[in-house]
XYZ file of C-alpha atoms in Angstrom:
769
model
C 137.113 97.017 79.253
C 135.339 93.687 78.761
C 134.385 91.566 81.661
C 134.447 87.892 80.822
C 132.151 85.437 82.787
C 132.538 81.668 82.378
C 130.022 78.949 82.958
C 130.515 75.127 82.378
C 127.408 73.407 81.050
C 128.913 70.290 80.047
C 127.879 68.337 83.125
C 124.358 68.619 84.877
C 123.597 66.485 87.791
C 119.839 65.821 87.283
C 117.578 62.764 87.446
C 114.031 62.861 86.209
C 111.859 60.261 87.847
C 108.085 59.650 88.487
C 108.205 57.399 91.576
C 107.396 59.741 94.463
C 104.117 61.194 93.516
C 100.642 59.680 93.619
C 99.046 61.863 91.285
C 97.975 61.937 87.630
C 95.027 60.266 85.810
C 93.376 59.561 82.338
C 90.113 60.789 80.816
C 87.641 58.712 78.866
C 89.390 59.214 75.584
C 92.702 57.778 76.798
C 94.197 61.170 77.349
C 96.674 61.151 80.275
C 98.150 63.776 82.527
C 101.123 62.749 84.873
C 103.994 64.119 86.828
C 107.614 63.805 87.036
C 109.759 65.466 89.739
C 110.539 68.160 87.139
C 107.432 68.773 85.092
C 104.060 67.546 83.984
C 103.325 65.406 81.077
C 100.393 65.352 78.766
C 99.989 62.247 76.753
C 103.619 61.402 77.521
C 105.076 64.716 76.241
C 106.492 67.497 78.645
C 103.768 70.012 79.266
C 104.709 73.612 80.431
C 101.807 75.036 82.302
C 101.203 78.794 81.899
C 98.412 79.866 84.269
C 96.517 83.045 84.744
C 94.108 83.988 87.664
C 90.711 85.260 86.468
C 87.854 85.378 88.995
C 84.507 84.784 87.260
C 82.920 86.184 90.314
C 84.488 89.594 89.630
C 83.543 90.067 85.960
C 80.019 90.374 84.324
C 78.945 86.971 82.799
C 78.100 88.635 79.471
C 81.763 89.322 78.795
C 83.405 86.179 80.121
C 84.050 84.617 76.656
C 85.552 87.830 75.261
C 87.973 88.073 78.257
C 88.880 84.281 78.155
C 89.825 84.857 74.360
C 91.990 87.762 75.458
C 93.661 85.442 78.096
C 94.244 82.615 75.564
C 95.575 85.223 72.984
C 97.885 86.392 75.647
C 99.512 82.934 75.635
C 97.764 81.500 78.694
C 96.916 77.723 78.489
C 95.425 77.328 82.035
C 92.965 79.498 83.899
C 92.981 79.564 87.718
C 90.013 80.764 89.595
C 88.891 80.934 93.213
C 85.445 79.719 94.094
C 84.267 82.053 96.889
C 82.022 80.153 99.256
C 80.363 83.288 100.608
C 79.464 84.329 97.213
C 77.369 81.221 96.532
C 75.892 80.692 99.899
C 75.296 84.219 101.482
C 72.334 82.721 103.440
C 72.800 79.387 105.107
C 71.559 76.507 102.965
C 70.690 78.726 99.926
C 73.047 78.275 97.218
C 73.156 80.448 94.072
C 74.688 79.452 90.819
C 73.067 81.626 88.191
C 74.263 84.634 86.173
C 77.730 85.865 87.384
C 77.585 83.097 89.899
C 77.439 80.365 87.181
C 80.613 78.418 87.878
C 79.379 75.788 85.399
C 79.062 78.221 82.431
C 82.561 79.640 83.130
C 84.073 76.190 83.089
C 82.187 75.262 79.875
C 83.542 78.456 78.167
C 87.029 77.562 79.079
C 86.573 74.109 77.614
C 85.070 75.649 74.435
C 88.240 77.624 73.998
C 90.581 74.870 74.872
C 91.811 76.360 78.208
C 92.597 74.063 81.078
C 91.265 74.988 84.673
C 92.927 75.092 88.117
C 89.967 75.325 90.471
C 90.728 76.856 93.807
C 87.765 75.684 95.939
C 88.861 76.772 99.442
C 86.815 76.718 101.731
C 88.990 79.630 102.994
C 90.747 81.294 99.962
C 91.569 84.892 101.074
C 91.720 86.709 97.657
C 90.870 90.179 99.389
C 87.364 88.890 99.682
C 84.995 89.334 102.557
C 86.090 86.930 105.236
C 88.474 85.284 103.112
C 85.697 83.797 101.118
C 83.962 82.417 104.129
C 80.096 83.159 104.508
C 79.162 85.619 107.384
C 76.904 83.034 108.912
C 79.896 80.902 109.906
C 81.013 83.473 112.392
C 78.279 82.767 115.017
C 78.460 79.036 114.850
C 79.576 76.934 117.915
C 82.922 75.777 116.300
C 86.041 77.099 114.963
C 86.537 77.521 111.142
C 89.531 76.022 109.461
C 89.483 73.167 111.930
C 88.431 69.571 112.096
C 85.461 70.483 114.252
C 82.560 68.184 113.131
C 80.207 71.205 112.756
C 82.729 72.940 110.468
C 83.421 69.990 108.222
C 79.778 69.226 108.009
C 79.349 72.756 106.381
C 82.238 72.422 104.238
C 81.056 68.911 103.043
C 77.723 70.465 102.032
C 79.573 73.280 100.115
C 81.935 70.896 98.304
C 79.035 68.784 97.335
C 77.462 71.885 95.595
C 80.585 72.713 93.833
C 80.954 68.941 92.740
C 77.296 69.083 91.258
C 78.206 72.374 89.420
C 81.351 70.916 87.589
C 79.909 67.389 87.146
C 81.162 66.020 83.862
C 83.725 68.785 83.500
C 86.712 67.294 85.299
C 89.669 65.902 83.379
C 88.479 62.333 83.954
C 85.257 63.103 82.078
C 87.088 64.833 79.230
C 86.690 68.252 80.856
C 89.161 71.182 81.515
C 89.671 70.832 85.207
C 93.180 69.450 85.719
C 93.892 70.718 89.180
C 92.054 71.405 92.340
C 93.503 73.576 95.156
C 92.227 72.896 98.601
C 92.426 75.753 101.244
C 94.879 78.613 100.861
C 97.818 79.579 103.044
C 96.512 77.241 105.833
C 98.414 77.994 109.096
C 100.041 81.023 107.534
C 97.438 83.782 106.708
C 93.896 84.891 107.723
C 91.487 87.598 106.797
C 89.386 90.111 108.764
C 85.930 88.896 109.793
C 83.937 91.719 108.153
C 80.931 90.960 110.284
C 82.783 92.366 113.286
C 82.792 96.080 114.025
C 86.147 97.472 112.509
C 86.189 100.390 115.162
C 87.053 97.703 117.753
C 90.085 96.736 115.666
C 88.068 93.851 114.138
C 88.766 90.056 114.471
C 90.543 87.829 112.098
C 89.497 84.466 110.606
C 92.051 82.159 112.289
C 94.978 80.664 110.549
C 94.215 76.956 111.513
C 96.472 74.893 113.657
C 95.686 71.250 112.945
C 98.393 70.706 110.348
C 98.175 67.972 107.717
C 95.233 66.239 109.503
C 92.941 69.146 108.586
C 94.168 69.168 104.892
C 93.597 65.412 104.618
C 90.057 65.787 105.916
C 89.330 68.480 103.385
C 90.790 66.407 100.528
C 88.677 63.327 101.579
C 85.631 65.695 101.542
C 86.503 66.913 98.073
C 87.005 63.396 96.660
C 83.683 62.346 98.157
C 81.995 65.333 96.466
C 83.327 64.020 93.149
C 86.004 66.722 92.977
C 88.502 64.299 91.640
C 91.387 65.734 89.689
C 94.707 64.392 88.462
C 96.434 67.142 90.627
C 95.602 68.473 93.962
C 97.432 71.641 95.008
C 98.308 73.341 98.180
C 100.029 76.508 98.920
C 103.595 75.859 100.431
C 104.627 79.076 101.856
C 104.461 78.612 105.581
C 102.020 75.814 105.174
C 102.120 71.938 105.303
C 101.327 69.702 102.371
C 100.169 66.113 102.047
C 103.262 64.309 101.167
C 103.036 62.551 97.537
C 99.398 63.316 97.172
C 99.445 67.028 96.667
C 101.685 69.395 94.839
C 103.241 72.382 96.578
C 102.862 75.730 94.916
C 104.791 79.014 95.476
C 104.176 82.669 94.982
C 106.284 85.737 94.456
C 105.413 89.311 95.272
C 107.969 92.096 95.057
C 105.610 94.963 96.040
C 103.683 93.426 99.080
C 101.181 95.934 100.561
C 101.390 93.944 103.816
C 104.895 94.997 104.458
C 105.439 98.379 105.711
C 108.869 99.099 104.418
C 109.578 96.596 101.495
C 113.250 95.791 100.876
C 114.749 94.439 97.549
C 113.155 90.888 97.289
C 114.983 87.668 96.192
C 112.625 87.044 93.208
C 114.980 88.558 90.730
C 117.907 86.390 91.635
C 118.673 83.099 89.720
C 118.606 79.997 91.945
C 118.157 76.293 91.364
C 114.632 76.369 92.603
C 114.055 72.755 92.022
C 116.697 72.035 94.858
C 115.816 75.082 97.115
C 112.888 77.249 96.363
C 113.235 80.935 97.476
C 110.386 80.410 99.865
C 112.089 77.487 101.343
C 109.866 74.429 102.398
C 110.025 72.913 105.943
C 107.493 70.130 105.459
C 108.796 68.122 102.428
C 111.593 67.323 100.109
C 111.479 69.710 97.218
C 113.496 67.549 94.870
C 110.601 65.180 94.728
C 108.264 67.607 93.203
C 108.218 70.009 90.058
C 108.667 73.628 90.984
C 105.298 75.335 90.575
C 104.924 78.997 90.638
C 101.148 79.428 90.754
C 101.123 82.994 92.275
C 103.702 85.179 90.645
C 102.767 88.755 90.769
C 100.717 89.857 87.706
C 100.378 93.288 89.703
C 99.282 94.056 93.114
C 96.161 95.132 94.853
C 96.594 98.447 96.657
C 95.649 99.239 100.156
C 94.456 102.541 101.542
C 97.800 103.279 103.271
C 100.123 101.496 100.920
C 99.642 102.208 97.169
C 102.612 100.762 95.195
C 102.817 100.978 91.429
C 104.210 97.733 89.879
C 106.252 98.511 86.621
C 105.615 96.036 83.851
C 109.422 95.237 83.628
C 109.166 93.626 87.141
C 106.370 91.303 86.003
C 108.318 90.112 82.947
C 111.613 89.946 84.857
C 110.041 87.938 87.796
C 108.521 85.359 85.157
C 111.989 85.010 83.267
C 113.833 84.524 86.401
C 111.310 81.812 87.782
C 111.749 79.911 84.293
C 115.503 80.225 84.503
C 115.463 78.947 87.925
C 113.766 75.781 86.922
C 110.084 76.394 86.997
C 107.903 74.443 84.526
C 104.661 75.873 85.852
C 104.262 79.707 85.777
C 101.142 81.131 87.145
C 100.207 84.777 87.534
C 97.972 86.366 90.324
C 96.121 88.220 88.945
C 96.397 87.899 85.237
C 93.048 89.640 84.753
C 91.414 92.153 87.195
C 87.856 92.685 88.115
C 85.335 94.299 90.277
C 84.213 92.810 93.634
C 80.287 92.523 93.472
C 78.145 93.807 96.240
C 76.510 91.211 98.381
C 73.424 90.986 100.475
C 75.172 91.844 103.606
C 77.402 94.786 102.251
C 80.526 94.888 100.292
C 82.217 91.891 99.643
C 85.866 93.429 99.710
C 88.366 93.008 102.467
C 88.194 96.387 104.284
C 91.798 97.437 103.707
C 91.184 97.653 99.951
C 88.826 99.490 97.661
C 85.169 98.603 98.036
C 84.733 97.460 94.370
C 87.854 97.726 92.266
C 90.062 94.631 92.189
C 92.114 95.862 89.207
C 95.232 94.505 90.806
C 97.392 96.310 87.980
C 96.948 93.031 86.305
C 98.054 92.591 82.627
C 94.297 92.699 81.793
C 92.706 95.331 83.922
C 89.429 95.676 85.821
C 87.562 96.573 82.667
C 89.440 94.329 80.351
C 92.134 96.900 79.097
C 95.406 95.553 78.004
C 98.390 96.912 79.870
C 102.113 96.910 78.989
C 102.682 93.769 81.118
C 100.164 91.973 78.910
C 102.443 92.536 75.927
C 105.625 91.966 78.009
C 104.485 88.628 79.172
C 103.240 87.537 75.719
C 106.942 87.452 74.577
C 107.593 84.889 77.174
C 104.356 82.864 76.530
C 105.020 82.616 72.914
C 108.501 81.283 73.649
C 107.080 78.745 75.927
C 104.507 77.583 73.545
C 107.194 77.039 70.911
C 109.986 75.700 73.185
C 108.344 74.637 76.281
C 108.491 70.868 75.545
C 112.154 71.076 74.879
C 112.666 73.361 78.050
C 110.857 71.317 80.590
C 113.692 68.491 81.065
C 116.347 71.132 81.124
C 118.198 71.695 84.443
C 119.544 74.919 85.807
C 123.246 75.672 85.982
C 124.299 78.689 87.977
C 127.599 80.501 88.216
C 129.925 79.970 91.062
C 129.023 83.361 92.659
C 125.178 82.912 92.324
C 124.623 82.083 95.956
C 126.651 85.177 97.084
C 124.534 87.682 95.191
C 122.228 89.429 97.370
C 118.966 91.339 96.109
C 120.578 94.666 96.905
C 123.749 94.066 94.919
C 123.281 96.189 91.777
C 126.752 95.436 90.258
C 126.706 91.616 89.845
C 125.710 90.270 86.438
C 122.743 87.949 87.151
C 122.613 84.908 84.928
C 122.192 81.257 84.472
C 121.618 78.494 81.916
C 118.964 75.830 81.608
C 120.394 72.951 79.603
C 119.958 69.331 78.478
C 122.482 67.381 76.201
C 124.403 70.570 75.328
C 121.357 72.483 74.151
C 119.814 75.269 76.329
C 118.925 78.827 76.935
C 121.045 81.580 78.656
C 118.933 83.737 80.996
C 120.001 87.241 81.950
C 118.246 89.773 84.303
C 119.206 93.259 85.177
C 116.043 94.208 87.038
C 115.476 94.466 90.820
C 112.624 95.803 92.886
C 113.338 98.659 95.263
C 116.879 99.170 93.851
C 118.466 101.238 91.075
C 120.261 98.714 88.824
C 122.913 100.097 86.396
C 123.757 99.667 82.823
C 126.375 97.151 82.150
C 128.769 97.601 79.156
C 130.723 95.066 77.515
C 130.035 91.739 79.308
C 131.099 88.650 77.496
C 129.887 85.131 78.513
C 132.042 81.951 77.886
C 130.013 78.832 77.913
C 131.868 75.662 77.952
C 130.082 72.814 76.200
C 130.975 69.375 74.971
C 131.553 70.881 71.557
C 134.075 73.471 73.090
C 133.911 77.022 74.239
C 131.180 79.320 73.027
C 131.944 82.901 73.532
C 128.893 85.352 73.374
C 129.243 87.680 71.503
C 132.149 86.772 68.975
C 134.103 89.887 69.861
C 133.728 92.790 72.314
C 130.851 92.429 74.867
C 127.146 92.548 75.535
C 125.666 95.827 76.764
C 123.093 94.961 79.346
C 120.725 97.877 80.097
C 119.170 98.559 83.354
C 115.852 97.101 84.081
C 116.184 94.725 81.032
C 115.989 90.933 80.991
C 116.261 88.430 78.111
C 116.987 84.929 77.103
C 119.397 83.636 74.402
C 119.616 80.228 72.713
C 122.547 77.888 72.892
C 122.993 74.999 70.452
C 119.538 75.330 69.083
C 118.505 73.275 66.120
C 116.921 75.210 63.285
C 115.603 72.341 61.212
C 118.708 70.482 60.605
C 120.981 73.451 60.998
C 122.743 74.120 64.283
C 122.619 77.525 65.780
C 125.494 77.742 68.143
C 124.160 80.980 69.743
C 122.287 84.203 68.813
C 122.292 87.461 70.709
C 118.483 87.618 69.898
C 115.707 86.227 71.950
C 113.616 83.345 70.499
C 110.040 84.267 70.115
C 108.076 81.580 68.107
C 108.199 79.023 65.296
C 105.771 78.794 62.183
C 105.720 76.071 59.501
C 104.163 76.502 56.272
C 104.671 74.464 53.051
C 108.404 73.294 53.176
C 109.434 76.384 55.193
C 110.390 76.398 58.788
C 110.149 80.137 59.920
C 111.804 81.092 63.098
C 110.978 84.495 64.752
C 113.450 86.367 67.165
C 113.607 89.794 68.520
C 116.323 92.132 69.477
C 116.561 92.815 73.278
C 117.057 96.496 74.100
C 120.662 97.514 73.571
C 121.937 94.299 71.967
C 123.461 94.081 68.551
C 122.085 90.860 67.009
C 124.359 88.276 65.452
C 123.615 84.659 64.663
C 126.344 82.098 64.939
C 125.892 78.744 62.926
C 127.968 75.609 62.932
C 129.485 75.944 59.436
C 129.104 72.279 58.607
C 125.283 72.340 58.920
C 124.638 75.343 56.576
C 125.015 75.629 52.794
C 123.928 79.150 52.298
C 122.744 82.222 54.184
C 121.140 85.115 52.300
C 119.734 88.464 53.439
C 122.176 89.530 56.117
C 124.084 92.746 56.703
C 127.434 91.112 57.120
C 128.638 87.552 57.144
C 131.981 85.769 57.843
C 133.209 82.325 58.797
C 135.908 81.490 61.605
C 137.084 78.144 62.694
C 134.054 76.134 61.742
C 131.484 78.846 62.631
C 129.517 81.177 60.432
C 128.589 84.546 61.861
C 125.723 86.615 60.432
C 124.244 89.971 61.360
C 120.688 90.275 60.201
C 118.526 93.350 59.200
C 116.237 94.113 62.012
C 112.493 94.466 61.477
C 109.445 92.717 60.192
C 110.279 93.637 56.579
C 113.498 91.469 56.545
C 114.627 88.008 56.984
C 117.546 85.738 56.697
C 117.043 82.750 54.257
C 119.119 79.753 55.302
C 119.660 76.542 53.299
C 120.814 73.741 55.378
C 123.337 71.174 54.404
C 120.706 68.861 53.417
C 118.842 71.514 51.417
C 116.119 72.440 53.922
C 114.625 75.933 53.795
C 114.829 77.859 57.005
C 113.791 81.496 57.326
C 114.699 83.782 60.195
C 112.940 87.047 61.000
C 114.388 89.360 63.746
C 111.956 91.797 65.001
C 112.472 94.894 67.015
C 111.495 94.619 70.689
C 108.434 96.851 69.958
C 107.358 94.753 66.969
C 107.721 91.558 69.144
C 105.544 93.065 71.910
C 102.829 93.479 69.205
C 103.288 89.839 67.725
C 100.463 87.476 67.888
C 100.192 83.746 66.935
C 96.920 81.695 66.391
C 94.681 80.149 63.759
C 92.922 82.220 61.261
C 91.672 81.543 57.684
C 92.476 77.799 57.834
C 96.127 78.190 58.825
C 98.357 78.882 61.810
C 99.627 82.446 61.426
C 102.056 84.874 63.061
C 100.855 88.525 62.930
C 102.613 91.726 63.760
C 99.947 94.326 64.441
C 99.537 97.908 65.678
C 96.196 96.720 66.975
C 95.280 94.198 69.714
C 94.079 90.850 68.427
C 91.600 87.965 69.141
C 91.568 84.932 67.110
C 87.913 83.998 66.889
C 85.453 82.179 64.566
C 88.244 81.235 62.096
C 89.309 84.887 61.557
C 90.554 87.645 63.715
C 89.139 90.703 65.572
C 91.180 93.838 65.879
C 90.991 96.288 68.752
C 92.478 99.684 68.888
C 92.374 102.277 71.594
C 92.279 105.889 70.158
C 93.387 105.016 66.632
C 90.879 103.976 64.006
C 93.658 103.042 61.512
C 95.366 99.656 62.075
C 98.082 97.905 60.240
C 99.324 94.239 60.102
C 101.971 91.982 58.474
C 100.808 88.403 58.271
C 102.653 85.245 57.770
C 102.108 82.964 55.714
C 100.541 85.240 53.036
C 96.827 85.074 52.545
C 95.478 83.589 49.207
C 92.135 85.349 49.556
C 90.737 88.682 50.213
C 89.172 89.577 53.530
C 86.657 92.318 54.469
C 85.683 94.175 57.675
C 82.071 94.946 58.504
C 81.749 98.668 58.783
C 85.444 99.267 57.735
C 87.760 99.364 54.878
C 90.651 96.956 54.187
C 93.571 97.053 51.879
C 95.886 94.183 51.461
C 98.730 93.104 49.322
C 101.093 90.067 49.264
C 104.921 90.862 49.366
C 106.710 87.651 48.758
C 106.230 85.536 51.970
C 103.864 87.811 53.855
C 100.714 89.857 53.459
C 100.649 93.601 54.364
C 97.174 94.863 55.465
C 95.765 98.131 56.396
C 92.311 98.325 58.320
C 90.309 101.556 58.955
C 87.112 102.159 60.646
C 85.137 105.337 61.076
C 86.707 107.820 63.534
C 84.612 109.026 66.349
C 84.968 111.884 68.873
C 82.878 111.521 72.127
C 82.341 114.500 74.180
C 81.861 114.362 77.854
C 79.905 117.108 79.354
C 81.218 117.862 82.887
C 79.134 119.786 85.233
C 80.694 120.683 88.594
C 78.469 120.175 91.616
C 81.239 121.333 94.047
C 84.973 121.182 94.192
C 84.760 117.485 94.964
C 81.649 116.342 92.834
C 81.136 116.342 89.186
C 78.159 115.182 87.034
C 79.005 113.623 83.658
C 76.709 113.406 80.684
C 77.157 111.353 77.474
C 75.195 111.448 74.298
C 72.727 108.504 73.615
C 74.945 107.267 70.697
C 78.316 107.687 72.696
C 78.978 103.789 72.470
C 77.656 103.300 68.776
C 80.251 101.813 66.595
C 82.740 101.140 69.433
C 83.763 98.054 71.245
C 83.966 100.097 74.401
C 84.268 103.578 75.798
C 86.877 104.314 78.614
C 86.476 107.195 80.821
C 90.109 108.362 81.708
C 90.236 110.661 84.680
C 93.533 112.355 85.757
C 93.437 113.794 89.227
C 95.449 114.184 92.398
C 93.696 113.397 95.703
C 92.890 110.583 98.038
C 90.040 108.443 96.470
C 87.495 108.638 93.704
C 84.097 107.136 93.610
C 81.630 106.782 90.495
C 77.844 106.582 90.903
C 74.875 106.000 88.631
C 71.694 107.127 90.092
C 73.236 106.997 93.484
C 74.569 103.405 93.230
C 78.353 103.030 93.535
C 79.642 101.306 90.358
C 83.447 102.051 90.453
C 86.084 103.376 92.869
C 89.649 104.235 92.998
C 92.539 104.750 95.404
C 94.782 107.445 93.892
C 98.221 106.084 93.011
C 99.553 108.472 90.513
C 98.114 106.777 87.526
C 95.018 107.949 85.580
C 91.814 106.278 86.688
C 89.972 104.410 83.852
C 86.485 103.244 83.745
C 85.057 101.029 80.946
C 81.591 102.144 80.229
C 79.978 99.508 78.098
C 78.928 97.203 80.981
C 76.963 100.178 82.413
C 74.900 100.833 79.324
C 72.170 101.892 78.801
C 72.018 103.359 82.377
C 75.143 105.299 82.142
C 73.890 107.001 78.860
C 70.437 107.797 80.315
C 71.229 108.863 83.869
C 75.001 109.974 83.429
C 77.786 109.447 85.942
C 78.433 111.235 89.196
C 82.054 111.538 90.324
C 83.065 112.063 93.965
C 86.519 112.668 94.837
C 88.069 113.004 98.390
C 91.224 115.132 99.099
C 94.493 113.697 99.952
C 94.825 114.357 103.617
C 98.012 115.031 105.540
C 99.680 111.945 106.820
C 97.903 109.570 104.225
C 100.524 107.345 102.808
C 100.828 106.736 99.073
C 103.487 105.212 96.876
C 104.750 107.111 93.830
C 104.859 105.701 90.367
C 108.595 105.240 90.692
C 109.640 102.070 92.088
C 112.330 103.851 94.062
C 110.432 106.519 95.627
C 108.787 103.976 97.958
C 106.279 105.256 100.572
C 106.013 109.088 101.027
C 103.514 111.457 102.646
C 101.893 114.593 101.450
C 102.659 117.381 103.780
C 100.520 120.490 104.475
C 96.927 121.061 103.617
C 94.357 118.647 102.118
C 94.969 118.432 98.340
C 92.455 117.669 95.446
C 93.152 118.581 91.699
C 90.989 117.150 88.902
C 93.130 117.790 85.891
C 90.997 116.240 82.991
C 88.059 113.922 82.316
C 88.052 112.617 78.782
C 86.352 109.694 76.806
C 88.760 107.400 74.997
C 87.196 105.132 72.369
C 88.131 101.632 71.603
C 87.528 100.621 67.956
C 87.179 97.181 66.756
C 86.976 95.342 63.275
C 86.204 91.787 62.635
C 87.945 90.337 59.494
C 86.319 87.562 57.500
C 86.197 86.252 54.088
C 84.578 88.199 51.366
């Protein structure tokens, strides 16, 4: 039986204005960044911000550029990063800004690769860093931190002045990439342990602060005096005040919080009109005056010793899609790239509840730069935002009548909404929920009432909505001058070459794809499986896959091409500039667009294949590899192979808990990296080189992966010593299933080391012959 759901999108009560906010600014070249109450504008055009958190302090400087290119290729246009005060001023009055502490070099690299920056300067930032980022030496001073005490503000003023000197000339006003500065973090809401205090006495926490807006105004004035003058100032809005009109409130969303003992289904997978009422409801300001900014959506989660949830990649994608559907035009992830917390002069810089070094965060890009499934899942959304973000930003959210009645634990209701403007929009559907078991929905039909009449999706029958799946569908979308009434495929990206407009879609899991055109706007459609016309609309079912396309001739004679990829192909689709043209590439390998060409990266497999649009008009070559390419009508098919390599790890048991690993001197030769993959069951793992701790792990059911290139040549000369600790009775862990929640191992101590293997990462850089 088909369930019909109806939504009227003909009328939308929404007013876009700029009058309430005293923010924005121009650079020396006349470029201008401004804000409306719905979105940012860049040079007068709507600007959708896609932000990813990456801490320069937690990654070796030698690899910053490579990782920033991964971030950019993942579809991020803005990098957010904390500046940890205690990292730069461990000893009072002695600031360090060299090497891995070189904030300036990091910002310059972002500028080099056209990435904007949101700089989060504290002074308190949290970030699971020692003392929340505050230096140890502040603890014993005759004043309270996070207050307007003159002594504290004098220390902050000196710190801000140092940060200002480091980024001088790199702010937006100077033509630099820094468009936003966040002051403080979770003020009056969250603190952090003072690590200098003996934890055996239950420790002592950095105070939350209690001076409200007055303290935030004092910090903002100090930042401005230090030259930290950005078009936008940010403040976290959950439980915290903001400076009305002068600062932009930002929100977060964490569905697997380690600070909650028994997490329940969260509200972050329900569609709401977040512009009118954000999920984390404000108490200090009128939300309708501000764009909805999600600067801290979960990219993963940092595990704690007694709470180790595994965040499924479907949850990350679904939360992002729901935030967009709910009206957000700024989507930021914490973390987008994991890292390793460096050791300081006074001990480890971690917050004591977490691993001493690892800040992997289960992020889309992991601690050692590895790409996770969530990296590919999110790129589907980011490609869409790059292509359609300007049109999406002014669209308001329309909810079904029952939306407010749906609770997070309701697994039976269909969760959907539409963002729309002037009859054009996108339908958002989500069937994922944390800490609940959703079910497959069969035969759901949606009836959308528009000014042009009723649109039924699909034409006949219903949509099967699979559990844990989310997707978005276009409504009244222009394809050139043709009008697509709807499609049961998700828009991915757009490419123009010559006279051709090429649209890429993909088939969400479980959906049968059909395209419905307004008949008066198309002259001919070729390449489909089946086609028919009914009451002024043309329905076409395409072949699915990168080798097929629909060729559409519009009523005016314009040429439009549509390729509908599988979901798997879409997850491995990339867009960027290579060989003097913008290109779309479907690849079995991971890509970076660099130096006018591309670099391929493949874990385990030395053979890589690509399909490239538009076709190449010249031959390319790979250093130390073999390339075969052939043009097939509108695309190039390419096969790339590099020499295969097997790396053996010699494992010498020292005891049941300790193992010494030895690698050959040439283990890394010819590879971009070598990952040690350790499968074990236990409590924790630690890795040492010549007695120095270099990596650690809290067991959570997933293999422990260590990238070795950063440790060369020491790891090749001295080997690696692994030390494991048994899982003790009563130690809490979270299984890899999102439903299993917290559980305890009963009985005796348990430690099993199943396997230790070396996994090669191959690479090939393609350039002109």
